[in-house]
Amino acid sequence: MLIEPNDKVIVVTGGSRGIGAAIVTHLAYLGYTVYGTYNSNPEQAQLIATHLSNEGAQVHFIQMNVASEESVRLGFEHIVKEKGRIDGLVNNAGITKDTLLIRMSEQDWDDVLDTNLKGAFLCSKAVSRPMMSQRSGRIINISSIVGLRGNAGQVNYSSSKAGMIGLTKSLAQELASRNILVNCIAPGYIETDMTEKLNEEQRKAFSDKIPLKRSAKPKEIASVVSFFLSEESSYITGQVLCVDGGLAM
Ligand SMILES: NC(=O)c1ccc[n+]([C@@H]2O[C@H](COP(=O)([O-])OP(=O)(O)OC[C@H]3O[C@@H](n4cnc5c(N)ncnc54)[C@H](O)[C@@H]3O)[C@@H](O)[C@H]2O)c1
């Protein structure tokens, strides 16, 4: 496939697997220079980078723990030093530690909130300075429909994803005057390692409730990310788009 490079630099957190890897791949083929971040498992990140580089794409991976201010600061400083700009950030890194409230430990709560919500806060803060001086930028937060609807057994996760929606709307208002657009995608049931933990019965129960009667592939989220990064979405900010086969109607 012929890749036509453009001059835009996009950072995708948690880009080494699942939805993040699909986003990195899709954007790389569209010609963006993509920085994926990984927290552990550098081999997986290296495999993706090598494959895409062989295709002529501009893809780099850096280690970053989004829950650590120091790690986030160093990572973004490195990218700005190398490229001089950041045009887009996709806050995709996320974890689950599911259990009912009465069994949920303080650690389960803190770990999920620190990665999913504080991570998005730290990364957004790190890109807002370069984006403000460029007077342009796009931030896309990967929330979840459970952030809108809640889900038994996911008090920590759904709170973190609801928090990302508040973050999106507040930040959209703060940054609009600098032409920085902030939007949120709320995926439904996507086939990744995160949902692989579900058994056959749970999968069927989920799919049965979805009007389209199926789960989605990660690339069906990646294509929406590319829309929010493109000129096609130049008048949209502070929005939450459910990509869920109609589940959250
Ligand atoms: N799979 C689904 O059905 C689904 C539905 C709704 C929302 N989401 C959201 O989409 C995003 C991606 O999910 P996925 O299904 O691909 O999950 P996944 O578990 O396959 O991937 C998560 C990624 O986040 C990274 N990560 C975790 N902790 C990190 C940390 N502290 N610092 C940096 N990176 C870290 C992991 O290394 C991994 O690359 C998550 O935010 C998830 O909550 C997924």
Short mmCIF file of C-alpha atoms and ligand atoms in Angstrom, two decimals:
data_model
loop_
_atom_site.label_atom_id
_atom_site.label_comp_id
_atom_site.label_asym_id
_atom_site.label_seq_id
_atom_site.Cartn_x
_atom_site.Cartn_y
_atom_site.Cartn_z
CA MET A 1 0.00 0.00 0.00
CA LEU A 2 1.33 3.46 -0.90
CA ILE A 3 1.50 5.70 2.16
CA GLU A 4 1.34 9.45 1.50
CA PRO A 5 3.05 11.12 4.47
CA ASN A 6 1.62 14.29 6.03
CA ASP A 7 3.40 16.54 8.57
CA LYS A 8 1.15 15.75 11.54
CA VAL A 9 2.42 14.06 14.70
CA ILE A 10 -0.03 11.98 16.75
CA VAL A 11 0.53 10.28 20.11
CA VAL A 12 -1.52 7.18 21.00
CA THR A 13 -1.22 5.93 24.59
CA GLY A 14 -1.39 2.17 25.13
CA GLY A 15 -0.68 1.70 21.43
CA SER A 16 0.95 -1.71 21.52
CA ARG A 17 -2.17 -3.88 21.56
CA GLY A 18 -5.96 -3.97 21.18
CA ILE A 19 -7.75 -0.78 20.18
CA GLY A 20 -4.54 1.28 20.61
CA ALA A 21 -2.61 -0.91 18.16
CA ALA A 22 -5.46 -0.64 15.64
CA ILE A 23 -5.41 3.16 16.00
CA VAL A 24 -1.61 3.32 15.54
CA THR A 25 -1.86 1.12 12.44
CA HIS A 26 -4.76 3.00 10.87
CA LEU A 27 -3.15 6.42 11.41
CA ALA A 28 0.22 5.20 10.15
CA TYR A 29 -1.37 4.06 6.87
CA LEU A 30 -3.04 7.48 6.57
CA GLY A 31 0.44 9.06 6.59
CA TYR A 32 0.60 10.50 10.10
CA THR A 33 3.80 10.27 12.11
CA VAL A 34 2.63 8.17 15.03
CA TYR A 35 4.14 7.77 18.47
CA GLY A 36 2.61 4.81 20.26
CA THR A 37 3.31 4.35 23.92
CA TYR A 38 3.63 1.04 25.75
CA ASN A 39 3.88 0.45 29.47
CA SER A 40 5.32 -3.06 29.50
CA ASN A 41 5.98 -5.62 26.74
CA PRO A 42 8.40 -3.74 24.44
CA GLU A 43 8.56 -6.80 22.13
CA GLN A 44 4.94 -6.37 21.06
CA ALA A 45 5.52 -2.64 20.39
CA GLN A 46 8.68 -3.46 18.42
CA LEU A 47 6.82 -5.98 16.25
CA ILE A 48 4.21 -3.39 15.25
CA ALA A 49 6.83 -0.69 14.65
CA THR A 50 8.95 -2.98 12.48
CA HIS A 51 5.99 -4.21 10.44
CA LEU A 52 4.68 -0.68 9.79
CA SER A 53 8.13 0.81 9.12
CA ASN A 54 8.70 -1.92 6.49
CA GLU A 55 5.50 -0.66 4.81
CA GLY A 56 6.97 2.88 4.70
CA ALA A 57 5.06 4.27 7.69
CA GLN A 58 6.47 6.68 10.27
CA VAL A 59 5.91 4.86 13.55
CA HIS A 60 7.82 5.11 16.82
CA PHE A 61 7.18 3.54 20.20
CA ILE A 62 8.25 4.91 23.57
CA GLN A 63 7.84 3.51 27.08
CA MET A 64 5.44 5.54 29.22
CA ASN A 65 3.44 4.83 32.36
CA VAL A 66 0.52 7.23 32.00
CA ALA A 67 -0.20 7.06 35.73
CA SER A 68 3.19 8.63 36.52
CA GLU A 69 3.65 12.38 36.07
CA GLU A 70 7.43 11.95 35.68
CA SER A 71 7.09 9.26 33.01
CA VAL A 72 4.51 11.29 31.07
CA ARG A 73 6.61 14.48 31.26
CA LEU A 74 9.76 12.72 30.03
CA GLY A 75 7.87 10.96 27.21
CA PHE A 76 6.26 14.10 25.81
CA GLU A 77 9.48 16.14 26.20
CA HIS A 78 11.21 13.48 24.10
CA ILE A 79 8.59 13.68 21.33
CA VAL A 80 8.57 17.51 21.23
CA LYS A 81 12.39 17.50 21.14
CA GLU A 82 12.39 15.03 18.21
CA LYS A 83 9.51 16.48 16.15
CA GLY A 84 8.98 20.02 17.46
CA ARG A 85 5.20 19.60 17.54
CA ILE A 86 2.27 17.41 18.59
CA ASP A 87 -0.93 17.65 16.55
CA GLY A 88 -3.04 14.98 18.18
CA LEU A 89 -3.29 12.95 21.35
CA VAL A 90 -5.38 9.81 21.74
CA ASN A 91 -5.88 8.95 25.43
CA ASN A 92 -6.45 5.23 24.93
CA ALA A 93 -4.47 3.51 27.74
CA GLY A 94 -6.81 1.86 30.19
CA ILE A 95 -7.20 -1.03 32.59
CA THR A 96 -10.00 -2.87 34.40
CA LYS A 97 -10.02 -4.39 37.90
CA ASP A 98 -13.60 -5.61 38.05
CA THR A 99 -15.37 -6.78 41.17
CA LEU A 100 -18.45 -5.87 43.19
CA LEU A 101 -18.13 -2.79 45.41
CA ILE A 102 -18.15 -4.77 48.65
CA ARG A 103 -15.11 -6.73 47.46
CA MET A 104 -13.32 -3.81 45.78
CA SER A 105 -10.13 -2.73 47.55
CA GLU A 106 -8.87 0.83 47.76
CA GLN A 107 -5.97 -0.36 45.57
CA ASP A 108 -8.39 -1.62 42.87
CA TRP A 109 -10.06 1.79 42.87
CA ASP A 110 -6.79 3.79 42.86
CA ASP A 111 -5.11 1.69 40.13
CA VAL A 112 -8.03 2.07 37.70
CA LEU A 113 -8.59 5.78 38.40
CA ASP A 114 -4.84 6.50 38.22
CA THR A 115 -4.39 4.85 34.82
CA ASN A 116 -7.67 5.71 33.12
CA LEU A 117 -8.51 9.17 34.43
CA LYS A 118 -5.34 10.65 35.93
CA GLY A 119 -3.44 9.28 32.93
CA ALA A 120 -5.71 11.19 30.53
CA PHE A 121 -5.33 14.33 32.68
CA LEU A 122 -1.52 14.10 32.75
CA CYS A 123 -1.17 13.42 29.01
CA SER A 124 -3.66 16.17 28.08
CA LYS A 125 -1.75 18.62 30.27
CA ALA A 126 1.54 17.58 28.65
CA VAL A 127 0.27 18.21 25.08
CA SER A 128 -1.72 21.35 25.81
CA ARG A 129 1.37 23.59 25.96
CA PRO A 130 2.76 22.66 22.51
CA MET A 131 -0.76 22.67 21.06
CA MET A 132 -1.49 26.12 22.54
CA SER A 133 1.65 27.58 20.95
CA GLN A 134 0.76 25.93 17.61
CA ARG A 135 -2.82 27.26 18.02
CA SER A 136 -4.15 23.92 16.85
CA GLY A 137 -4.57 20.41 18.12
CA ARG A 138 -6.92 17.51 18.69
CA ILE A 139 -7.38 15.47 21.86
CA ILE A 140 -9.47 12.30 21.67
CA ASN A 141 -10.39 10.46 24.84
CA ILE A 142 -11.36 6.80 24.69
CA SER A 143 -14.07 6.46 27.33
CA SER A 144 -16.72 3.69 27.32
CA ILE A 145 -20.48 3.37 27.24
CA VAL A 146 -20.26 2.20 30.86
CA GLY A 147 -19.15 5.76 31.66
CA LEU A 148 -22.61 6.84 30.50
CA ARG A 149 -24.71 3.91 31.71
CA GLY A 150 -22.75 2.35 34.60
CA ASN A 151 -22.17 -1.39 34.98
CA ALA A 152 -22.44 -3.69 38.01
CA GLY A 153 -18.99 -4.91 38.99
CA GLN A 154 -17.24 -1.91 37.44
CA VAL A 155 -17.69 0.93 39.96
CA ASN A 156 -14.03 1.93 39.57
CA TYR A 157 -13.88 1.55 35.78
CA SER A 158 -17.21 3.25 35.03
CA SER A 159 -16.33 6.15 37.37
CA SER A 160 -13.02 6.61 35.55
CA LYS A 161 -14.76 6.56 32.16
CA ALA A 162 -17.50 8.97 33.33
CA GLY A 163 -14.69 11.21 34.59
CA MET A 164 -13.13 11.20 31.12
CA ILE A 165 -16.39 12.63 29.76
CA GLY A 166 -16.24 15.50 32.28
CA LEU A 167 -12.58 16.02 31.40
CA THR A 168 -13.46 16.15 27.70
CA LYS A 169 -16.20 18.77 28.12
CA SER A 170 -14.24 21.02 30.50
CA LEU A 171 -11.07 20.85 28.44
CA ALA A 172 -13.01 21.50 25.22
CA GLN A 173 -14.23 24.75 26.78
CA GLU A 174 -10.78 25.73 28.09
CA LEU A 175 -8.96 25.11 24.82
CA ALA A 176 -11.50 26.12 22.17
CA SER A 177 -10.09 29.66 21.86
CA ARG A 178 -6.74 28.12 20.85
CA ASN A 179 -8.36 25.99 18.15
CA ILE A 180 -7.77 22.78 20.11
CA LEU A 181 -10.72 20.40 19.76
CA VAL A 182 -11.40 17.80 22.44
CA ASN A 183 -13.78 14.91 21.87
CA CYS A 184 -14.60 11.57 23.36
CA ILE A 185 -15.37 8.16 21.89
CA ALA A 186 -17.45 5.76 23.98
CA PRO A 187 -16.92 2.25 22.60
CA GLY A 188 -19.32 -0.59 23.36
CA TYR A 189 -18.16 -4.19 23.14
CA ILE A 190 -14.89 -4.45 21.19
CA GLU A 191 -12.95 -7.69 20.65
CA THR A 192 -9.60 -7.24 22.45
CA ASP A 193 -7.55 -8.83 25.23
CA MET A 194 -9.60 -6.72 27.67
CA THR A 195 -12.84 -8.47 26.69
CA GLU A 196 -11.21 -11.88 26.10
CA LYS A 197 -11.69 -12.53 29.83
CA LEU A 198 -15.46 -12.94 29.17
CA ASN A 199 -16.76 -16.49 28.81
CA GLU A 200 -18.94 -17.68 25.91
CA GLU A 201 -22.16 -17.15 27.85
CA GLN A 202 -21.22 -13.57 28.80
CA ARG A 203 -20.24 -12.80 25.19
CA LYS A 204 -23.58 -14.05 23.89
CA ALA A 205 -25.47 -12.11 26.59
CA PHE A 206 -23.65 -8.93 25.53
CA SER A 207 -24.11 -9.46 21.80
CA ASP A 208 -27.82 -10.26 22.22
CA LYS A 209 -28.40 -6.82 23.77
CA ILE A 210 -26.68 -4.96 20.90
CA PRO A 211 -29.06 -3.83 18.12
CA LEU A 212 -26.41 -4.77 15.50
CA LYS A 213 -26.11 -8.18 17.24
CA ARG A 214 -22.34 -8.32 17.17
CA SER A 215 -19.20 -7.05 18.84
CA ALA A 216 -16.87 -4.68 16.97
CA LYS A 217 -13.34 -5.02 15.65
CA PRO A 218 -10.76 -2.53 17.04
CA LYS A 219 -10.41 -0.96 13.57
CA GLU A 220 -14.03 0.22 13.85
CA ILE A 221 -12.88 2.51 16.66
CA ALA A 222 -9.69 3.52 14.80
CA SER A 223 -11.70 4.88 11.85
CA VAL A 224 -13.67 7.16 14.20
CA VAL A 225 -10.42 8.41 15.74
CA SER A 226 -9.16 9.36 12.28
CA PHE A 227 -12.40 11.29 11.69
CA PHE A 228 -11.86 13.29 14.90
CA LEU A 229 -8.28 14.05 13.80
CA SER A 230 -9.29 15.14 10.31
CA GLU A 231 -10.52 18.42 8.80
CA GLU A 232 -13.90 16.71 8.35
CA SER A 233 -14.59 17.23 12.07
CA SER A 234 -13.32 20.83 12.30
CA TYR A 235 -16.52 22.18 13.94
CA ILE A 236 -17.00 19.43 16.55
CA THR A 237 -15.74 19.79 20.11
CA GLY A 238 -16.79 18.58 23.57
CA GLN A 239 -18.80 15.69 22.15
CA VAL A 240 -19.19 12.05 23.14
CA LEU A 241 -19.71 9.68 20.24
CA CYS A 242 -20.94 6.18 21.15
CA VAL A 243 -19.48 3.55 18.84
CA ASP A 244 -21.42 0.64 20.18
CA GLY A 245 -23.67 -0.96 17.55
CA GLY A 246 -26.61 1.00 18.94
CA LEU A 247 -26.36 -0.33 22.51
CA ALA A 248 -26.54 3.00 24.38
CA MET A 249 -29.47 4.49 22.43
N1 LIG B 1 -12.42 -3.58 24.59
C1 LIG B 1 -13.58 -2.99 24.84
O1 LIG B 1 -14.66 -3.58 24.68
C2 LIG B 1 -13.60 -1.55 25.30
C3 LIG B 1 -14.85 -0.95 25.44
C4 LIG B 1 -14.91 0.38 25.86
C5 LIG B 1 -13.75 1.08 26.10
N2 LIG B 1 -12.55 0.46 25.96
C6 LIG B 1 -11.36 1.27 26.25
O2 LIG B 1 -10.51 1.27 25.14
C7 LIG B 1 -9.15 1.41 25.57
C8 LIG B 1 -8.32 0.28 24.97
O3 LIG B 1 -8.88 -0.94 25.43
P1 LIG B 1 -8.44 -2.38 24.88
O4 LIG B 1 -9.66 -3.21 24.87
O5 LIG B 1 -7.61 -2.23 23.64
O6 LIG B 1 -7.54 -2.86 26.11
P2 LIG B 1 -6.16 -3.64 26.19
O7 LIG B 1 -6.09 -4.15 27.58
O8 LIG B 1 -6.02 -4.60 25.07
O9 LIG B 1 -5.11 -2.46 25.98
C9 LIG B 1 -4.92 -1.45 26.94
C10 LIG B 1 -3.63 -0.73 26.65
O10 LIG B 1 -3.38 0.21 27.70
C11 LIG B 1 -2.02 0.07 28.12
N3 LIG B 1 -1.84 0.49 29.51
C12 LIG B 1 -2.41 -0.06 30.61
N4 LIG B 1 -1.95 0.58 31.70
C13 LIG B 1 -1.09 1.53 31.28
C14 LIG B 1 -0.29 2.51 31.94
N5 LIG B 1 -0.29 2.67 33.29
N6 LIG B 1 0.48 3.34 31.18
C15 LIG B 1 0.49 3.21 29.84
N7 LIG B 1 -0.23 2.31 29.16
C16 LIG B 1 -1.01 1.48 29.89
C17 LIG B 1 -1.72 -1.41 27.93
O11 LIG B 1 -0.32 -1.62 27.88
C18 LIG B 1 -2.43 -1.69 26.62
O12 LIG B 1 -1.60 -1.34 25.54
C19 LIG B 1 -9.18 1.38 27.10
O13 LIG B 1 -9.16 2.70 27.60
C20 LIG B 1 -10.52 0.73 27.39
O14 LIG B 1 -11.02 1.11 28.64
C21 LIG B 1 -12.45 -0.83 25.55
#
